[in-house]
Short mmCIF file of C-alpha atoms and ligand atoms in Angstrom, two decimals:
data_model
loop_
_atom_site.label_atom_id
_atom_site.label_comp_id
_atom_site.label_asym_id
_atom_site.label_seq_id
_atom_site.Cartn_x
_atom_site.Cartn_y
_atom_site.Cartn_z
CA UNK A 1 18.01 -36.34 41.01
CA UNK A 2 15.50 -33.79 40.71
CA UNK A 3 16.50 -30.43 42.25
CA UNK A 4 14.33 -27.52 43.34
CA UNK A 5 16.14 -23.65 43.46
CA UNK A 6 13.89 -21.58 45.63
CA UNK A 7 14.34 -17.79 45.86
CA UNK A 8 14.63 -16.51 49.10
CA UNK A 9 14.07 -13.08 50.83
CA UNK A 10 16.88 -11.98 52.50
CA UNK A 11 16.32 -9.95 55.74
CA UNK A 12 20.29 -8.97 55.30
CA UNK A 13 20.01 -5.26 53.51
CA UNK A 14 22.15 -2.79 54.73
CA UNK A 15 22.08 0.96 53.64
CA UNK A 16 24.24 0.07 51.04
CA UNK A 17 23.55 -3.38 49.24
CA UNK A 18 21.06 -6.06 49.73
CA UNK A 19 21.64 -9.69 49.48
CA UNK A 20 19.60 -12.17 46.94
CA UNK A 21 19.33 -15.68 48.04
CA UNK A 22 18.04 -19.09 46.54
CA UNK A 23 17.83 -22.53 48.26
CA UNK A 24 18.59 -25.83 46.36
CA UNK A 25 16.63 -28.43 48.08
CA UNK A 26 15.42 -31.55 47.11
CA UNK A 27 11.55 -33.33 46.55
CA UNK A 28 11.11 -33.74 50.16
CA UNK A 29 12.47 -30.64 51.43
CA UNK A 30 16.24 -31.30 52.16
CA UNK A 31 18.36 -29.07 51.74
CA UNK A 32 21.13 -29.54 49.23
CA UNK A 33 22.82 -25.83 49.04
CA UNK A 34 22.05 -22.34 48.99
CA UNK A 35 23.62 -19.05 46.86
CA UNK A 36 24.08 -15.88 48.22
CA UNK A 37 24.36 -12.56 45.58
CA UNK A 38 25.28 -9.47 47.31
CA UNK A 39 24.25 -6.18 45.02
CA UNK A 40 25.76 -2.83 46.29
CA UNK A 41 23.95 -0.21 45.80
CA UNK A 42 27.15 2.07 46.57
CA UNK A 43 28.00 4.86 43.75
CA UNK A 44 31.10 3.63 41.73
CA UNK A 45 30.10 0.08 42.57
CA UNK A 46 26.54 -0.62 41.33
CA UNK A 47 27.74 -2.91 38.52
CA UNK A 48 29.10 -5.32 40.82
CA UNK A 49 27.64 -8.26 42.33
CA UNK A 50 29.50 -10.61 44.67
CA UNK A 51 28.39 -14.33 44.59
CA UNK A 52 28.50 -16.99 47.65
CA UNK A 53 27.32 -20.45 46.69
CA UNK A 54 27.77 -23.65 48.98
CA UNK A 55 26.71 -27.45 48.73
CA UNK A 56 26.67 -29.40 51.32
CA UNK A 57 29.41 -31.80 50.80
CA UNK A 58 27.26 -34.85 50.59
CA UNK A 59 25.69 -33.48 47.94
CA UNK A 60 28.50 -32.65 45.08
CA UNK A 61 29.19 -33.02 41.87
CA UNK A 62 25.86 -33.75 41.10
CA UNK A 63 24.73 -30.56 39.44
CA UNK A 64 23.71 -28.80 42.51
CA UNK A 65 26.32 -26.17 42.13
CA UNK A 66 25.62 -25.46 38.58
CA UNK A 67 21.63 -25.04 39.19
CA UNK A 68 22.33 -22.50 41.94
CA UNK A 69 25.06 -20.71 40.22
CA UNK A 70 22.36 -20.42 36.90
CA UNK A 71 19.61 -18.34 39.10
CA UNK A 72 22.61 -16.43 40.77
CA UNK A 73 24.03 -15.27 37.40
CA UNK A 74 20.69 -14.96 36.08
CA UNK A 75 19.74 -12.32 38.95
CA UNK A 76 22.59 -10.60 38.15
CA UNK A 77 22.29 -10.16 35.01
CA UNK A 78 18.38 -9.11 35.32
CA UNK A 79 20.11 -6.43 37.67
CA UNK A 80 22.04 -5.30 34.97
CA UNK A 81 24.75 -5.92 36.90
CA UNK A 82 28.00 -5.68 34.84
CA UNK A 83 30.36 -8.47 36.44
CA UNK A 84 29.83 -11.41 38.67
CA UNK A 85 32.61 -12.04 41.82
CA UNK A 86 33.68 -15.14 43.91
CA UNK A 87 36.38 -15.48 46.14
CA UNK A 88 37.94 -19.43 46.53
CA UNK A 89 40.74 -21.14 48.24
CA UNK A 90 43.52 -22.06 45.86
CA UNK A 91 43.15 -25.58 45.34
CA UNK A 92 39.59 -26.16 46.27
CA UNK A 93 36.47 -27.47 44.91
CA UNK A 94 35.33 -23.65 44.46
CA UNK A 95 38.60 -23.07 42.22
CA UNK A 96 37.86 -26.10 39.78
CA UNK A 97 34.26 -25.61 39.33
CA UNK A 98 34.57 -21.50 38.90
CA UNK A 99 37.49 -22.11 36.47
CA UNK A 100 35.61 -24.64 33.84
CA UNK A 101 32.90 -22.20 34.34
CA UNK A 102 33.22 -18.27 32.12
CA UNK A 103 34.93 -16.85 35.16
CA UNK A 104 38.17 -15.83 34.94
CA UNK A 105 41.13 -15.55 37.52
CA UNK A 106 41.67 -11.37 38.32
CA UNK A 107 42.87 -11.83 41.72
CA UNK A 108 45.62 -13.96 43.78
CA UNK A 109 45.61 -13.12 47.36
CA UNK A 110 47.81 -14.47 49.82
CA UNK A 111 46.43 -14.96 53.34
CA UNK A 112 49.20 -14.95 56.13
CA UNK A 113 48.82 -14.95 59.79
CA UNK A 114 50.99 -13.15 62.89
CA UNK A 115 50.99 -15.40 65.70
CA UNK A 116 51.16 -13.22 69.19
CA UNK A 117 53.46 -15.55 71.25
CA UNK A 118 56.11 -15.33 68.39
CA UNK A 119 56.79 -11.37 68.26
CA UNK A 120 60.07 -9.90 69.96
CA UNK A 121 58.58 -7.24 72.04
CA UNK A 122 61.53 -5.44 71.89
CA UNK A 123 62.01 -5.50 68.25
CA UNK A 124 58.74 -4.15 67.75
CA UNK A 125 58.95 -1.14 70.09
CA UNK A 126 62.24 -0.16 68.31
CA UNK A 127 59.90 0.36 64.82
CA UNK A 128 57.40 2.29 67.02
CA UNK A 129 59.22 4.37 68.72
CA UNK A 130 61.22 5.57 65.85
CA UNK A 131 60.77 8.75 64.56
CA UNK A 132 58.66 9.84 62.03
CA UNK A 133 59.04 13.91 61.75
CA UNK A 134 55.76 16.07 60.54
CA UNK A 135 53.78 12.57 61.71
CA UNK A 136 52.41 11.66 65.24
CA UNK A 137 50.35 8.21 66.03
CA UNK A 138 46.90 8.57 67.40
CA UNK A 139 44.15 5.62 67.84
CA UNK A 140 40.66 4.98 68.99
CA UNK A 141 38.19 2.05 69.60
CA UNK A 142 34.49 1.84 67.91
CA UNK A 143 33.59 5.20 66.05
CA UNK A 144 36.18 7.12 64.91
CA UNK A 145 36.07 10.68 67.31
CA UNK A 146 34.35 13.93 65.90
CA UNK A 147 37.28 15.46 65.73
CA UNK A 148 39.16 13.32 63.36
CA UNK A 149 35.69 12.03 61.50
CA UNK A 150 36.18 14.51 58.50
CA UNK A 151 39.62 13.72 57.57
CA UNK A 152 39.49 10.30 58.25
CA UNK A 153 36.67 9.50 55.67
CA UNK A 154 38.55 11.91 53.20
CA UNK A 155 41.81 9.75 54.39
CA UNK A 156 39.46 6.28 52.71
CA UNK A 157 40.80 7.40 49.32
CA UNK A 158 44.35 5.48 50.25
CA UNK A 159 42.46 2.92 49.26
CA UNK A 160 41.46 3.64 45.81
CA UNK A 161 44.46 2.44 44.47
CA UNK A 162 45.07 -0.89 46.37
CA UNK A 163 45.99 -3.53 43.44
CA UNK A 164 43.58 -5.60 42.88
CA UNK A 165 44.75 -7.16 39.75
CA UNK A 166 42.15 -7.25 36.94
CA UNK A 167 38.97 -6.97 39.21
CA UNK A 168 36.68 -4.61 38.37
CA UNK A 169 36.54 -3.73 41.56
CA UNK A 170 34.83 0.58 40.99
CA UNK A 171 35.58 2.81 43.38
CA UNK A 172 34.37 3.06 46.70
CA UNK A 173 33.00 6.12 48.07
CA UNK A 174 33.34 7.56 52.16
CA UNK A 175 32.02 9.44 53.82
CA UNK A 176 31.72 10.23 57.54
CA UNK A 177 28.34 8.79 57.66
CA UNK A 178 29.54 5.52 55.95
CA UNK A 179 33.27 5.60 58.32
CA UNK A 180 30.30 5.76 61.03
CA UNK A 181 28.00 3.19 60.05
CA UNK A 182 30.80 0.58 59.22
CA UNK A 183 31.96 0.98 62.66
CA UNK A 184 28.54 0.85 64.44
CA UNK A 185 28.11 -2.72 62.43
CA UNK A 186 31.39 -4.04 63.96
CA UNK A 187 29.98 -3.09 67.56
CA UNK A 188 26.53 -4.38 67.07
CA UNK A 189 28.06 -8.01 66.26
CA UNK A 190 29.81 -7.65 68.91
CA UNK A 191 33.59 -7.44 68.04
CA UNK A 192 35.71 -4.36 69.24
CA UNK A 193 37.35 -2.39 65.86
CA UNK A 194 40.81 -0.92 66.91
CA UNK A 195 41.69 1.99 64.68
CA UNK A 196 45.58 3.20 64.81
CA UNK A 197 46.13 6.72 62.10
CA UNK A 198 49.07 8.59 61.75
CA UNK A 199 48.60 12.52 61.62
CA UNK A 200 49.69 14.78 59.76
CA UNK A 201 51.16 17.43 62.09
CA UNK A 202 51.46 20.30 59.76
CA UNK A 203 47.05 20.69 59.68
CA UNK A 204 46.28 17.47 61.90
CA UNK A 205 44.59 16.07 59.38
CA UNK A 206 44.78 11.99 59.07
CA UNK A 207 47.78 10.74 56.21
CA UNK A 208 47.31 7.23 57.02
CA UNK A 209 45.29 3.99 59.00
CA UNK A 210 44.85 0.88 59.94
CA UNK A 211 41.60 -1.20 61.27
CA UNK A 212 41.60 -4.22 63.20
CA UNK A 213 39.31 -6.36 64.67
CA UNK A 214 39.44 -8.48 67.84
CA UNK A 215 36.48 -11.06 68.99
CA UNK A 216 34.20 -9.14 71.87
CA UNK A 217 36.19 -11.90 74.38
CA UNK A 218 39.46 -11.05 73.09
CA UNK A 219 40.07 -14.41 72.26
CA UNK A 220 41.02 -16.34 69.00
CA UNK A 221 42.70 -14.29 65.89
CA UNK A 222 41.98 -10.70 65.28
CA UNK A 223 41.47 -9.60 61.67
CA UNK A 224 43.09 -6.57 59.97
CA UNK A 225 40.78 -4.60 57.88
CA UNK A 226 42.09 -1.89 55.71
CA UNK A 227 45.13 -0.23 56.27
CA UNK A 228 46.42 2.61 53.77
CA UNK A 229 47.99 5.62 53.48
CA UNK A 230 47.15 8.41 51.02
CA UNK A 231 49.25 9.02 48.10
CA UNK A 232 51.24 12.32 49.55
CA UNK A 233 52.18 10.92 52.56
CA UNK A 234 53.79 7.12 50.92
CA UNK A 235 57.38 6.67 51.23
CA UNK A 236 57.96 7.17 54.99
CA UNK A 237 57.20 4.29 56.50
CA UNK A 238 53.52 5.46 57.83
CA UNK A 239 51.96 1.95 57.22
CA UNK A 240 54.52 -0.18 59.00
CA UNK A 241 54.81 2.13 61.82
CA UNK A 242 50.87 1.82 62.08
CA UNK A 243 50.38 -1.84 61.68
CA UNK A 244 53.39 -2.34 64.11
CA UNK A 245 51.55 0.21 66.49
CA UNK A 246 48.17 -1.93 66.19
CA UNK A 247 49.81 -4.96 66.99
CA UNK A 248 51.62 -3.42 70.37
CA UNK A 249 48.20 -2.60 71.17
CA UNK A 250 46.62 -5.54 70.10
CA UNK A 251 49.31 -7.55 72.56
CA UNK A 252 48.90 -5.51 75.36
CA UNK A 253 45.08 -5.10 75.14
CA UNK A 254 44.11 -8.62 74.77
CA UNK A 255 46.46 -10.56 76.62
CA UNK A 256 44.21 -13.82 75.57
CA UNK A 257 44.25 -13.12 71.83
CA UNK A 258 46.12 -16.18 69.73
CA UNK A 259 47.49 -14.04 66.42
CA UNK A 260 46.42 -11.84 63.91
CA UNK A 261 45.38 -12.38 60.10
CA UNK A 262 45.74 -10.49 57.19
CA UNK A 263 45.29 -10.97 53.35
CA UNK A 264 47.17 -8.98 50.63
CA UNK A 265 47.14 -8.94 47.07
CA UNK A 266 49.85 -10.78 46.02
CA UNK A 267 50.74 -7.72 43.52
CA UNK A 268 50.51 -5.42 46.41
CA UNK A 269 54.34 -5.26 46.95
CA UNK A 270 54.53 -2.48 49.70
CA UNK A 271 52.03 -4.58 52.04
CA UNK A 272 53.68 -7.35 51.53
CA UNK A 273 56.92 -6.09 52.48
CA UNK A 274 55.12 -5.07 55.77
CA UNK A 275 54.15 -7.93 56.51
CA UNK A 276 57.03 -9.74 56.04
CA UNK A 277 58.91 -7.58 58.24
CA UNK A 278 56.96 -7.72 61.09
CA UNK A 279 56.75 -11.75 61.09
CA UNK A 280 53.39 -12.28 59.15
CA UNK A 281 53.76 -15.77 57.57
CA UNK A 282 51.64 -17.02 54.43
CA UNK A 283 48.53 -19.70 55.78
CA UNK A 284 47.21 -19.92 52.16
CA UNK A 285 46.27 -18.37 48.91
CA UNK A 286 42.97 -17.42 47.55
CA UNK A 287 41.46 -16.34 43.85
CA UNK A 288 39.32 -13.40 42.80
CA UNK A 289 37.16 -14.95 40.20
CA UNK A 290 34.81 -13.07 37.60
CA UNK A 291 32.60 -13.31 35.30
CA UNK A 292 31.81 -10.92 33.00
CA UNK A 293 28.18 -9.85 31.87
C1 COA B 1 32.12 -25.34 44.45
C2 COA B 1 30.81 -26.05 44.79
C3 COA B 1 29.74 -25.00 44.96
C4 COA B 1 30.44 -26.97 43.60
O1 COA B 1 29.15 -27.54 43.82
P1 COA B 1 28.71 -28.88 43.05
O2 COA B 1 27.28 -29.07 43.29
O3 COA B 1 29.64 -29.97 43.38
O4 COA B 1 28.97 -28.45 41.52
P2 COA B 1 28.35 -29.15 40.20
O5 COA B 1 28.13 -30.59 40.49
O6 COA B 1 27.19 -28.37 39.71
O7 COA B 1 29.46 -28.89 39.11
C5 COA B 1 30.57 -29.47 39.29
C6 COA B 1 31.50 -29.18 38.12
O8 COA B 1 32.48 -28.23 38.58
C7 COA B 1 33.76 -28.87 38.56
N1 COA B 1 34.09 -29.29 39.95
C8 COA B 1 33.38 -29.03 41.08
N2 COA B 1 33.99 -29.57 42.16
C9 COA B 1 35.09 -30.18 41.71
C10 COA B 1 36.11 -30.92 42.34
N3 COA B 1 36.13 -31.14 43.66
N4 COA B 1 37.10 -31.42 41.56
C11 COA B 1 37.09 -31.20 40.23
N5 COA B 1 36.14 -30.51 39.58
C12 COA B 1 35.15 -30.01 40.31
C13 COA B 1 33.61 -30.06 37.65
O9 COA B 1 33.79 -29.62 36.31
C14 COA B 1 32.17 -30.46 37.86
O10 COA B 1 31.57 -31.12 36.76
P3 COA B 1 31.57 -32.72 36.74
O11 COA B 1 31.10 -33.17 38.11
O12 COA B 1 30.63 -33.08 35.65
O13 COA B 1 32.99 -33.12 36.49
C15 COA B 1 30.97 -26.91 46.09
O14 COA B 1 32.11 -27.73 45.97
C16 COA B 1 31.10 -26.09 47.35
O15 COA B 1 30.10 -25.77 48.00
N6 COA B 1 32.34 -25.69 47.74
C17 COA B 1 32.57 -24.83 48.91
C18 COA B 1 32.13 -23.36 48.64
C19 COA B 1 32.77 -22.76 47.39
O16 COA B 1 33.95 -22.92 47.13
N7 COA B 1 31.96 -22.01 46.58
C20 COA B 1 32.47 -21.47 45.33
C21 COA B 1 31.91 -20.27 44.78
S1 COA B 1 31.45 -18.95 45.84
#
């Protein structure tokens, strides 16, 4: 079988990264699979790449994967990029073939899912409404307001810490132009991004948050993005009082949506326990893998 890897261009850049891509394709022009290398350009994260490589399933274990993942690595490398990352389903053809490959394992996630129909309304007012003293709940759809935009990037650095097992993850780095931009990019696809924070009521400045994201229709499962709280303000129960705030929104907002989904480190204890208690319940398990340049 005689393969042919075609570089791309990839219209997909973004102010922060850009996205290599290759095509495996055979003599007459089928295609076979293609690769996907995002590079950030992002201080504290331009030694990363992330890799996404797929063959169609007709097509396997025929040395497809291996050409594609070659140029991929080989891009990376000329990038000087210091460490290659995938992310597979436990179990799947993506985990075998990255771990006979030089990857390693540096990440377990576990993926778990909150199905609407399921939650005890009354349960989960009774977390809301208690009390949190020196903290008050505020929340806002799309772009964060202007008066909350400077200590809500600053408030980004709850995430700094998030286990993430061995991946050599960097550091990210906010800041109310980025807070802005990420937000824009949720609206322009078309999804609505539901922000919940708990304030600080001592200077109002923002302690904690959490993101989610519903389908434009409201329909389907939403998807949780980030939610942390910074390092001063742990210990009183901000993040489940937030999460359990975004999901009495998310219920009473989008009467149509089916459940919500979330994905936690499996060393991230404290999430986890958060999502336990408010009825999240395991769908699967991923791996981090990476290689190492
Ligand atoms: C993972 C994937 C890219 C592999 O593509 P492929 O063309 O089948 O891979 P190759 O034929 O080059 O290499 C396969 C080698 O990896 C391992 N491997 C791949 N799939 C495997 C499977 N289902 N079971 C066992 N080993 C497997 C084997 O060692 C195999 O060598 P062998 O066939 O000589 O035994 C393909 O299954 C896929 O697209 N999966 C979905 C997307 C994904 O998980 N991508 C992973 C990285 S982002």
């Amino acid at each position: 079988m005689s393969i042919r890897i075609t570089p791309l261009t990839d219209p997909d850049h973004t102010h922060s990264s850009r996205r290599l891509a290759w095509l495996a394709s055979h003599p007459d022009g089928t295609p076979a699979g293609s690769a996907f290398l995002r590079l950030s350009s992002r201080p504290g994260q331009a030694h990363r790449a992330e890799l996404n490589l797929t063959v169609h399933p007709a097509e396997r274990r025929r040395g497809v994967g291996t050409l594609l993942l070659a140029a991929a690595v080989g891009a990376a490398r000329d990038d000087d990029r210091s460490s290659v990352f995938a992310q597979v389903e436990a179990g799947s053809a993506g985990d075998l073939f990255l771990s006979v490959r030089d990857f390693r394992r540096v990440l377990t996630l576990t993926y778990a899912r909150l199905p609407l129909a399921e939650i005890d309304p009354d349960e989960l007012a009774e977390i809301v409404e208690r009390p949190h003293p020196g903290y008050r709940l505020a929340s806002w759809d799309g772009i964060v307001p202007d008066e909350l935009a400077v200590t809500f990037a600053a408030s980004r650095r709850a995430m700094d810490d998030m286990p993430m097992d061995e991946t050599d993850y960097g550091t990210e780095t906010w800041d109310v132009d980025r807070v802005r931009a990420v937000a824009r990019a949720v609206g322009d696809r078309g999804d609505l991004l539901h922000t919940v924070v708990a304030i600080d009521e001592s200077d109002g400045s923002i302690a904690g948050f959490t993101e989610l994201v519903v389908r434009g229709d409201g329909r389907g499962d939403g998807q949780h993005y980030g939610t942390g709280v910074l390092p001063e303000h742990r210990g009183h129960g901000l993040g489940l009082w937030m999460k359990a705030e975004a999901i009495r929104q998310a219920r009473e907002r989008h009467p149509a949506l089916d459940g919500l989904l979330t994905d936690t480190a499996d060393s991230n204890r404290h999430m986890r326990a958060i999502n336990d208690t408010l009825g999240y319940a395991p769908t699967h398990r991923a791996y981090g893998y990476q290689l190492d340049l």
